[in-house]
Backbone as XML, in Angstrom:
<?xml version="1.0"?>
<chain id="A" units="angstrom">
  <residue number="1" name="VAL">
    <atom name="N" x="8.619" y="0.687" z="8.343"/>
    <atom name="CA" x="7.381" y="0.112" z="8.940"/>
    <atom name="C" x="6.626" y="-0.646" z="8.001"/>
  </residue>
  <residue number="2" name="GLN">
    <atom name="N" x="6.264" y="-1.859" z="8.421"/>
    <atom name="CA" x="5.566" y="-2.745" z="7.450"/>
    <atom name="C" x="3.980" y="-2.696" z="7.832"/>
  </residue>
  <residue number="3" name="VAL">
    <atom name="N" x="3.708" y="-2.506" z="9.111"/>
    <atom name="CA" x="2.324" y="-2.439" z="9.578"/>
    <atom name="C" x="2.046" y="-1.288" z="10.536"/>
  </residue>
  <residue number="4" name="LYS">
    <atom name="N" x="1.013" y="-0.634" z="10.338"/>
    <atom name="CA" x="0.638" y="0.456" z="11.257"/>
    <atom name="C" x="-0.711" y="0.046" z="11.929"/>
  </residue>
  <residue number="5" name="VAL">
    <atom name="N" x="-0.769" y="-0.053" z="13.185"/>
    <atom name="CA" x="-2.025" y="-0.422" z="13.925"/>
    <atom name="C" x="-2.695" y="0.861" z="14.240"/>
  </residue>
  <residue number="6" name="LEU">
    <atom name="N" x="-3.997" y="0.926" z="14.000"/>
    <atom name="CA" x="-4.818" y="2.136" z="14.074"/>
    <atom name="C" x="-5.968" y="1.811" z="14.977"/>
  </residue>
  <residue number="7" name="PRO">
    <atom name="N" x="-5.920" y="2.188" z="16.279"/>
    <atom name="CA" x="-7.140" y="1.973" z="17.141"/>
    <atom name="C" x="-8.185" y="3.016" z="16.832"/>
  </residue>
  <residue number="8" name="VAL">
    <atom name="N" x="-9.476" y="2.536" z="16.734"/>
    <atom name="CA" x="-10.552" y="3.505" z="16.355"/>
    <atom name="C" x="-10.803" y="4.425" z="17.529"/>
  </residue>
  <residue number="9" name="SER">
    <atom name="N" x="-10.815" y="3.984" z="18.791"/>
    <atom name="CA" x="-11.131" y="4.839" z="19.890"/>
    <atom name="C" x="-10.153" y="4.592" z="21.066"/>
  </residue>
  <residue number="10" name="GLU">
    <atom name="N" x="-10.265" y="5.308" z="22.162"/>
    <atom name="CA" x="-9.470" y="5.166" z="23.337"/>
    <atom name="C" x="-9.622" y="3.778" z="23.922"/>
  </residue>
  <residue number="11" name="LYS">
    <atom name="N" x="-10.867" y="3.204" z="23.783"/>
    <atom name="CA" x="-11.149" y="1.880" z="24.408"/>
    <atom name="C" x="-10.399" y="0.801" z="23.711"/>
  </residue>
  <residue number="12" name="SER">
    <atom name="N" x="-10.023" y="1.017" z="22.361"/>
    <atom name="CA" x="-9.296" y="-0.017" z="21.753"/>
    <atom name="C" x="-7.789" y="0.118" z="21.736"/>
  </residue>
  <residue number="13" name="ARG">
    <atom name="N" x="-7.290" y="1.022" z="22.433"/>
    <atom name="CA" x="-5.805" y="1.230" z="22.456"/>
    <atom name="C" x="-5.049" y="0.061" z="23.077"/>
  </residue>
  <residue number="14" name="ASP">
    <atom name="N" x="-5.473" y="-0.493" z="24.238"/>
    <atom name="CA" x="-4.851" y="-1.609" z="24.870"/>
    <atom name="C" x="-4.875" y="-2.853" z="23.901"/>
  </residue>
  <residue number="15" name="TYR">
    <atom name="N" x="-5.993" y="-3.063" z="23.242"/>
    <atom name="CA" x="-6.038" y="-4.182" z="22.306"/>
    <atom name="C" x="-5.027" y="-3.934" z="21.111"/>
  </residue>
  <residue number="16" name="ALA">
    <atom name="N" x="-4.956" y="-2.679" z="20.678"/>
    <atom name="CA" x="-4.029" y="-2.350" z="19.542"/>
    <atom name="C" x="-2.623" y="-2.608" z="20.026"/>
  </residue>
  <residue number="17" name="HIS">
    <atom name="N" x="-2.253" y="-2.289" z="21.264"/>
    <atom name="CA" x="-0.919" y="-2.586" z="21.649"/>
    <atom name="C" x="-0.605" y="-4.082" z="21.810"/>
  </residue>
  <residue number="18" name="GLN">
    <atom name="N" x="-1.652" y="-4.917" z="22.193"/>
    <atom name="CA" x="-1.575" y="-6.361" z="22.348"/>
    <atom name="C" x="-1.256" y="-6.952" z="20.931"/>
  </residue>
  <residue number="19" name="VAL">
    <atom name="N" x="-2.098" y="-6.436" z="19.992"/>
    <atom name="CA" x="-1.844" y="-6.916" z="18.499"/>
    <atom name="C" x="-0.405" y="-6.502" z="18.043"/>
  </residue>
  <residue number="20" name="ALA">
    <atom name="N" x="0.040" y="-5.274" z="18.355"/>
    <atom name="CA" x="1.327" y="-4.877" z="17.898"/>
    <atom name="C" x="2.437" y="-5.760" z="18.448"/>
  </residue>
  <residue number="21" name="SER">
    <atom name="N" x="2.252" y="-6.109" z="19.790"/>
    <atom name="CA" x="3.297" y="-6.997" z="20.382"/>
    <atom name="C" x="3.361" y="-8.370" z="19.745"/>
  </residue>
  <residue number="22" name="LYS">
    <atom name="N" x="2.162" y="-8.857" z="19.311"/>
    <atom name="CA" x="2.158" y="-10.182" z="18.765"/>
    <atom name="C" x="2.889" y="-10.128" z="17.391"/>
  </residue>
  <residue number="23" name="LEU">
    <atom name="N" x="2.603" y="-9.031" z="16.714"/>
    <atom name="CA" x="3.308" y="-8.874" z="15.386"/>
    <atom name="C" x="4.801" y="-8.626" z="15.453"/>
  </residue>
  <residue number="24" name="GLU">
    <atom name="N" x="5.158" y="-7.968" z="16.490"/>
    <atom name="CA" x="6.638" y="-7.690" z="16.771"/>
    <atom name="C" x="7.247" y="-9.000" z="17.111"/>
  </residue>
  <residue number="25" name="GLU">
    <atom name="N" x="6.619" y="-9.875" z="17.910"/>
    <atom name="CA" x="7.208" y="-11.190" z="18.273"/>
    <atom name="C" x="7.441" y="-12.021" z="17.018"/>
  </residue>
  <residue number="26" name="ALA">
    <atom name="N" x="6.654" y="-11.792" z="15.959"/>
    <atom name="CA" x="6.799" y="-12.561" z="14.801"/>
    <atom name="C" x="7.850" y="-11.905" z="13.803"/>
  </residue>
  <residue number="27" name="GLY">
    <atom name="N" x="8.380" y="-10.751" z="14.208"/>
    <atom name="CA" x="9.439" y="-10.139" z="13.445"/>
    <atom name="C" x="8.917" y="-9.100" z="12.405"/>
  </residue>
  <residue number="28" name="VAL">
    <atom name="N" x="7.732" y="-8.656" z="12.673"/>
    <atom name="CA" x="7.195" y="-7.652" z="11.773"/>
    <atom name="C" x="7.531" y="-6.231" z="12.357"/>
  </residue>
  <residue number="29" name="ARG">
    <atom name="N" x="7.861" y="-5.313" z="11.551"/>
    <atom name="CA" x="8.128" y="-3.999" z="11.890"/>
    <atom name="C" x="6.784" y="-3.186" z="12.078"/>
  </residue>
  <residue number="30" name="VAL">
    <atom name="N" x="6.378" y="-2.806" z="13.262"/>
    <atom name="CA" x="5.053" y="-2.362" z="13.561"/>
    <atom name="C" x="5.143" y="-1.064" z="14.386"/>
  </residue>
  <residue number="31" name="VAL">
    <atom name="N" x="4.141" y="-0.200" z="14.182"/>
    <atom name="CA" x="3.935" y="0.994" z="14.911"/>
    <atom name="C" x="2.544" y="1.159" z="15.294"/>
  </residue>
  <residue number="32" name="VAL">
    <atom name="N" x="2.188" y="1.645" z="16.469"/>
    <atom name="CA" x="0.855" y="1.934" z="16.903"/>
    <atom name="C" x="0.586" y="3.414" z="16.785"/>
  </residue>
  <residue number="33" name="ASP">
    <atom name="N" x="-0.496" y="3.843" z="16.108"/>
    <atom name="CA" x="-0.819" y="5.294" z="16.068"/>
    <atom name="C" x="-2.059" y="5.497" z="16.944"/>
  </residue>
  <residue number="34" name="ASP">
    <atom name="N" x="-1.676" y="5.840" z="18.210"/>
    <atom name="CA" x="-2.676" y="5.978" z="19.247"/>
    <atom name="C" x="-3.031" y="7.469" z="19.536"/>
  </residue>
  <residue number="35" name="ARG">
    <atom name="N" x="-2.906" y="8.281" z="18.585"/>
    <atom name="CA" x="-3.186" y="9.690" z="18.753"/>
    <atom name="C" x="-4.742" y="9.793" z="18.831"/>
  </residue>
  <residue number="36" name="ASP">
    <atom name="N" x="-5.234" y="10.943" z="19.307"/>
    <atom name="CA" x="-6.629" y="11.294" z="19.411"/>
    <atom name="C" x="-7.049" y="11.934" z="18.072"/>
  </residue>
  <residue number="37" name="GLU">
    <atom name="N" x="-6.971" y="11.210" z="17.099"/>
    <atom name="CA" x="-7.423" y="11.632" z="15.641"/>
    <atom name="C" x="-8.544" y="10.728" z="15.184"/>
  </residue>
  <residue number="38" name="LYS">
    <atom name="N" x="-9.284" y="11.160" z="14.176"/>
    <atom name="CA" x="-10.294" y="10.386" z="13.598"/>
    <atom name="C" x="-9.608" y="9.259" z="12.793"/>
  </residue>
  <residue number="39" name="ILE">
    <atom name="N" x="-10.312" y="8.172" z="12.665"/>
    <atom name="CA" x="-9.758" y="6.982" z="11.973"/>
    <atom name="C" x="-9.481" y="7.249" z="10.480"/>
  </residue>
  <residue number="40" name="GLY">
    <atom name="N" x="-10.305" y="8.002" z="9.869"/>
    <atom name="CA" x="-10.155" y="8.459" z="8.442"/>
    <atom name="C" x="-8.843" y="9.131" z="8.262"/>
  </residue>
  <residue number="41" name="TYR">
    <atom name="N" x="-8.536" y="10.027" z="9.164"/>
    <atom name="CA" x="-7.265" y="10.848" z="9.103"/>
    <atom name="C" x="-6.053" y="9.894" z="9.298"/>
  </residue>
  <residue number="42" name="LYS">
    <atom name="N" x="-6.219" y="8.933" z="10.300"/>
    <atom name="CA" x="-5.065" y="8.079" z="10.491"/>
    <atom name="C" x="-4.809" y="7.231" z="9.306"/>
  </residue>
  <residue number="43" name="ILE">
    <atom name="N" x="-5.910" y="6.762" z="8.663"/>
    <atom name="CA" x="-5.757" y="5.905" z="7.485"/>
    <atom name="C" x="-5.124" y="6.705" z="6.368"/>
  </residue>
  <residue number="44" name="ARG">
    <atom name="N" x="-5.571" y="7.918" z="6.179"/>
    <atom name="CA" x="-5.066" y="8.776" z="5.128"/>
    <atom name="C" x="-3.583" y="9.049" z="5.314"/>
  </residue>
  <residue number="45" name="GLU">
    <atom name="N" x="-3.136" y="9.323" z="6.586"/>
    <atom name="CA" x="-1.773" y="9.636" z="6.816"/>
    <atom name="C" x="-0.885" y="8.344" z="6.457"/>
  </residue>
  <residue number="46" name="ALA">
    <atom name="N" x="-1.390" y="7.171" z="6.912"/>
    <atom name="CA" x="-0.641" y="5.979" z="6.652"/>
    <atom name="C" x="-0.539" y="5.669" z="5.118"/>
  </residue>
  <residue number="47" name="GLN">
    <atom name="N" x="-1.610" y="6.024" z="4.475"/>
    <atom name="CA" x="-1.541" y="5.846" z="2.956"/>
    <atom name="C" x="-0.465" y="6.762" z="2.370"/>
  </residue>
  <residue number="48" name="LEU">
    <atom name="N" x="-0.404" y="8.029" z="2.877"/>
    <atom name="CA" x="0.631" y="8.998" z="2.356"/>
    <atom name="C" x="2.007" y="8.552" z="2.788"/>
  </residue>
  <residue number="49" name="GLU">
    <atom name="N" x="2.187" y="7.918" z="3.940"/>
    <atom name="CA" x="3.428" y="7.457" z="4.339"/>
    <atom name="C" x="3.870" y="6.122" z="3.602"/>
  </residue>
  <residue number="50" name="LYS">
    <atom name="N" x="2.938" y="5.609" z="2.850"/>
    <atom name="CA" x="3.196" y="4.410" z="1.994"/>
    <atom name="C" x="3.389" y="3.180" z="2.961"/>
  </residue>
  <residue number="51" name="VAL">
    <atom name="N" x="2.656" y="3.077" z="4.041"/>
    <atom name="CA" x="2.751" y="1.913" z="4.874"/>
    <atom name="C" x="1.995" y="0.734" z="4.203"/>
  </residue>
  <residue number="52" name="PRO">
    <atom name="N" x="2.665" y="-0.309" z="3.987"/>
    <atom name="CA" x="1.936" y="-1.483" z="3.193"/>
    <atom name="C" x="0.636" y="-1.978" z="3.848"/>
  </residue>
  <residue number="53" name="TYR">
    <atom name="N" x="0.637" y="-2.161" z="5.125"/>
    <atom name="CA" x="-0.613" y="-2.695" z="5.779"/>
    <atom name="C" x="-0.977" y="-1.808" z="6.965"/>
  </residue>
  <residue number="54" name="MET">
    <atom name="N" x="-2.396" y="-1.559" z="7.044"/>
    <atom name="CA" x="-2.946" y="-0.870" z="8.173"/>
    <atom name="C" x="-3.858" y="-1.869" z="8.856"/>
  </residue>
  <residue number="55" name="VAL">
    <atom name="N" x="-3.715" y="-1.989" z="10.148"/>
    <atom name="CA" x="-4.581" y="-2.793" z="10.993"/>
    <atom name="C" x="-5.469" y="-1.985" z="11.792"/>
  </residue>
  <residue number="56" name="VAL">
    <atom name="N" x="-6.694" y="-1.930" z="11.535"/>
    <atom name="CA" x="-7.672" y="-1.159" z="12.111"/>
    <atom name="C" x="-8.364" y="-2.004" z="13.285"/>
  </residue>
  <residue number="57" name="VAL">
    <atom name="N" x="-8.329" y="-1.489" z="14.539"/>
    <atom name="CA" x="-9.012" y="-2.191" z="15.622"/>
    <atom name="C" x="-10.069" y="-1.351" z="16.250"/>
  </residue>
  <residue number="58" name="GLY">
    <atom name="N" x="-11.246" y="-1.935" z="16.382"/>
    <atom name="CA" x="-12.387" y="-1.216" z="17.042"/>
    <atom name="C" x="-13.072" y="-2.118" z="18.008"/>
  </residue>
  <residue number="59" name="ASP">
    <atom name="N" x="-14.231" y="-1.704" z="18.442"/>
    <atom name="CA" x="-15.057" y="-2.517" z="19.381"/>
    <atom name="C" x="-15.403" y="-3.880" z="18.938"/>
  </residue>
  <residue number="60" name="LYS">
    <atom name="N" x="-15.766" y="-3.958" z="17.709"/>
    <atom name="CA" x="-16.234" y="-5.255" z="17.153"/>
    <atom name="C" x="-15.029" y="-6.298" z="17.129"/>
  </residue>
  <residue number="61" name="ASP">
    <atom name="N" x="-13.906" y="-5.628" z="16.700"/>
    <atom name="CA" x="-12.627" y="-6.471" z="16.745"/>
    <atom name="C" x="-12.231" y="-7.079" z="17.989"/>
  </residue>
  <residue number="62" name="ILE">
    <atom name="N" x="-12.524" y="-6.240" z="19.097"/>
    <atom name="CA" x="-12.108" y="-6.687" z="20.460"/>
    <atom name="C" x="-13.036" y="-7.814" z="20.902"/>
  </residue>
  <residue number="63" name="GLU">
    <atom name="N" x="-14.446" y="-7.642" z="20.553"/>
    <atom name="CA" x="-15.377" y="-8.671" z="20.886"/>
    <atom name="C" x="-15.100" y="-9.972" z="20.196"/>
  </residue>
  <residue number="64" name="ASN">
    <atom name="N" x="-14.729" y="-9.891" z="18.856"/>
    <atom name="CA" x="-14.575" y="-11.113" z="18.079"/>
    <atom name="C" x="-13.110" y="-11.621" z="18.050"/>
  </residue>
  <residue number="65" name="ASN">
    <atom name="N" x="-12.263" y="-10.933" z="18.774"/>
    <atom name="CA" x="-10.738" y="-11.259" z="18.776"/>
    <atom name="C" x="-10.237" y="-11.225" z="17.348"/>
  </residue>
  <residue number="66" name="THR">
    <atom name="N" x="-10.483" y="-10.250" z="16.543"/>
    <atom name="CA" x="-10.048" y="-10.128" z="15.288"/>
    <atom name="C" x="-9.431" y="-8.745" z="14.987"/>
  </residue>
  <residue number="67" name="ILE">
    <atom name="N" x="-8.873" y="-8.616" z="13.765"/>
    <atom name="CA" x="-8.307" y="-7.309" z="13.342"/>
    <atom name="C" x="-8.852" y="-7.013" z="11.968"/>
  </residue>
  <residue number="68" name="SER">
    <atom name="N" x="-9.055" y="-5.755" z="11.538"/>
    <atom name="CA" x="-9.477" y="-5.420" z="10.263"/>
    <atom name="C" x="-8.270" y="-4.956" z="9.457"/>
  </residue>
  <residue number="69" name="ILE">
    <atom name="N" x="-8.042" y="-5.549" z="8.277"/>
    <atom name="CA" x="-6.874" y="-5.318" z="7.531"/>
    <atom name="C" x="-7.186" y="-4.377" z="6.349"/>
  </residue>
  <residue number="70" name="ARG">
    <atom name="N" x="-6.270" y="-3.444" z="6.067"/>
    <atom name="CA" x="-6.240" y="-2.618" z="4.922"/>
    <atom name="C" x="-4.953" y="-2.672" z="4.289"/>
  </residue>
  <residue number="71" name="LYS">
    <atom name="N" x="-4.844" y="-2.972" z="2.924"/>
    <atom name="CA" x="-3.610" y="-2.983" z="2.277"/>
    <atom name="C" x="-3.520" y="-1.703" z="1.436"/>
  </residue>
  <residue number="72" name="ARG">
    <atom name="N" x="-2.410" y="-1.119" z="1.361"/>
    <atom name="CA" x="-2.303" y="0.189" z="0.768"/>
    <atom name="C" x="-2.759" y="0.244" z="-0.689"/>
  </residue>
  <residue number="73" name="LYS">
    <atom name="N" x="-2.485" y="-0.792" z="-1.485"/>
    <atom name="CA" x="-2.796" y="-0.846" z="-2.889"/>
    <atom name="C" x="-4.116" y="-1.442" z="-3.173"/>
  </residue>
  <residue number="74" name="GLU">
    <atom name="N" x="-4.561" y="-2.335" z="-2.314"/>
    <atom name="CA" x="-5.780" y="-3.145" z="-2.560"/>
    <atom name="C" x="-6.969" y="-2.644" z="-1.672"/>
  </residue>
  <residue number="75" name="GLY">
    <atom name="N" x="-6.825" y="-1.858" z="-0.620"/>
    <atom name="CA" x="-7.852" y="-1.439" z="0.138"/>
    <atom name="C" x="-8.272" y="-2.407" z="1.278"/>
  </residue>
  <residue number="76" name="ASP">
    <atom name="N" x="-9.511" y="-2.406" z="1.564"/>
    <atom name="CA" x="-10.015" y="-3.228" z="2.742"/>
    <atom name="C" x="-9.975" y="-4.802" z="2.367"/>
  </residue>
  <residue number="77" name="LEU">
    <atom name="N" x="-9.238" y="-5.542" z="3.175"/>
    <atom name="CA" x="-9.154" y="-6.927" z="3.047"/>
    <atom name="C" x="-10.078" y="-7.740" z="3.986"/>
  </residue>
  <residue number="78" name="GLY">
    <atom name="N" x="-10.821" y="-7.032" z="4.868"/>
    <atom name="CA" x="-11.755" y="-7.610" z="5.825"/>
    <atom name="C" x="-11.113" y="-7.946" z="7.107"/>
  </residue>
  <residue number="79" name="ALA">
    <atom name="N" x="-11.868" y="-8.733" z="7.938"/>
    <atom name="CA" x="-11.421" y="-9.081" z="9.329"/>
    <atom name="C" x="-10.856" y="-10.396" z="9.269"/>
  </residue>
  <residue number="80" name="MET">
    <atom name="N" x="-9.856" y="-10.684" z="10.117"/>
    <atom name="CA" x="-9.236" y="-11.919" z="10.308"/>
    <atom name="C" x="-8.553" y="-11.894" z="11.680"/>
  </residue>
  <residue number="81" name="THR">
    <atom name="N" x="-8.141" y="-13.052" z="12.101"/>
    <atom name="CA" x="-7.395" y="-13.129" z="13.420"/>
    <atom name="C" x="-5.917" y="-12.684" z="13.145"/>
  </residue>
  <residue number="82" name="VAL">
    <atom name="N" x="-5.288" y="-12.382" z="14.245"/>
    <atom name="CA" x="-3.821" y="-12.012" z="14.139"/>
    <atom name="C" x="-3.052" y="-13.163" z="13.429"/>
  </residue>
  <residue number="83" name="GLU">
    <atom name="N" x="-3.302" y="-14.482" z="13.903"/>
    <atom name="CA" x="-2.630" y="-15.581" z="13.326"/>
    <atom name="C" x="-2.808" y="-15.705" z="11.829"/>
  </residue>
  <residue number="84" name="GLN">
    <atom name="N" x="-4.078" y="-15.449" z="11.364"/>
    <atom name="CA" x="-4.335" y="-15.467" z="9.836"/>
    <atom name="C" x="-3.583" y="-14.469" z="9.174"/>
  </residue>
  <residue number="85" name="PHE">
    <atom name="N" x="-3.452" y="-13.259" z="9.809"/>
    <atom name="CA" x="-2.801" y="-12.110" z="9.170"/>
    <atom name="C" x="-1.337" y="-12.475" z="9.076"/>
  </residue>
  <residue number="86" name="LEU">
    <atom name="N" x="-0.732" y="-13.079" z="10.086"/>
    <atom name="CA" x="0.655" y="-13.461" z="10.146"/>
    <atom name="C" x="1.002" y="-14.572" z="9.029"/>
  </residue>
  <residue number="87" name="GLU">
    <atom name="N" x="0.017" y="-15.431" z="8.931"/>
    <atom name="CA" x="0.173" y="-16.439" z="7.826"/>
    <atom name="C" x="0.276" y="-15.828" z="6.441"/>
  </residue>
  <residue number="88" name="LYS">
    <atom name="N" x="-0.375" y="-14.664" z="6.269"/>
    <atom name="CA" x="-0.321" y="-13.999" z="5.001"/>
    <atom name="C" x="0.902" y="-13.108" z="4.911"/>
  </residue>
  <residue number="89" name="ILE">
    <atom name="N" x="1.275" y="-12.407" z="5.968"/>
    <atom name="CA" x="2.272" y="-11.361" z="5.736"/>
    <atom name="C" x="3.795" y="-11.939" z="5.986"/>
  </residue>
  <residue number="90" name="VAL">
    <atom name="N" x="3.907" y="-12.962" z="6.813"/>
    <atom name="CA" x="5.256" y="-13.531" z="7.083"/>
    <atom name="C" x="5.882" y="-14.015" z="5.784"/>
  </residue>
  <residue number="91" name="PRO">
    <atom name="N" x="5.180" y="-14.909" z="4.988"/>
    <atom name="CA" x="5.812" y="-15.391" z="3.711"/>
    <atom name="C" x="6.166" y="-14.196" z="2.730"/>
  </residue>
  <residue number="92" name="ASP">
    <atom name="N" x="5.241" y="-13.204" z="2.700"/>
    <atom name="CA" x="5.516" y="-11.977" z="1.822"/>
    <atom name="C" x="6.823" y="-11.330" z="2.353"/>
  </residue>
  <residue number="93" name="ARG">
    <atom name="N" x="6.839" y="-11.156" z="3.679"/>
    <atom name="CA" x="8.073" y="-10.501" z="4.207"/>
    <atom name="C" x="9.289" y="-11.273" z="3.905"/>
  </residue>
  <residue number="94" name="ASP">
    <atom name="N" x="9.289" y="-12.610" z="4.088"/>
    <atom name="CA" x="10.444" y="-13.439" z="3.854"/>
    <atom name="C" x="10.922" y="-13.417" z="2.388"/>
  </residue>
  <residue number="95" name="ASN">
    <atom name="N" x="9.913" y="-13.205" z="1.535"/>
    <atom name="CA" x="10.173" y="-13.216" z="0.019"/>
    <atom name="C" x="10.394" y="-11.848" z="-0.393"/>
  </residue>
  <residue number="96" name="LYS">
    <atom name="N" x="10.364" y="-10.867" z="0.519"/>
    <atom name="CA" x="10.581" y="-9.412" z="0.171"/>
    <atom name="C" x="9.622" y="-8.935" z="-0.862"/>
  </residue>
  <residue number="97" name="VAL">
    <atom name="N" x="8.305" y="-9.223" z="-0.729"/>
    <atom name="CA" x="7.357" y="-8.766" z="-1.630"/>
    <atom name="C" x="6.328" y="-7.879" z="-1.060"/>
  </residue>
  <residue number="98" name="ILE">
    <atom name="N" x="6.606" y="-7.388" z="0.167"/>
    <atom name="CA" x="5.670" y="-6.347" z="0.844"/>
    <atom name="C" x="5.997" y="-5.051" z="0.128"/>
  </residue>
  <residue number="99" name="ASP">
    <atom name="N" x="4.983" y="-4.448" z="-0.470"/>
    <atom name="CA" x="5.177" y="-3.271" z="-1.094"/>
    <atom name="C" x="4.539" y="-2.026" z="-0.438"/>
  </residue>
</chain>
């Protein structure tokens, strides 16, 4: 798994699945963690699983049509659109530098 999509609440689950399908279409290995757990717990689990990128989606992300990115080694990278994230991750994936 290269990316784990983490919805903050039940309201953001549909948006999380939409984001995941866009990433899958681009050839990214992605999983959605839509369990009823706190977001901090989901992030910690993804860190322990050594997932390179975590995409956190909440109410603000739905309003702004963005996603919040966390990289395992660098932490929070801020909010960006799915297209901006793909511009960043696809070259890394193609060059096999996703850690």
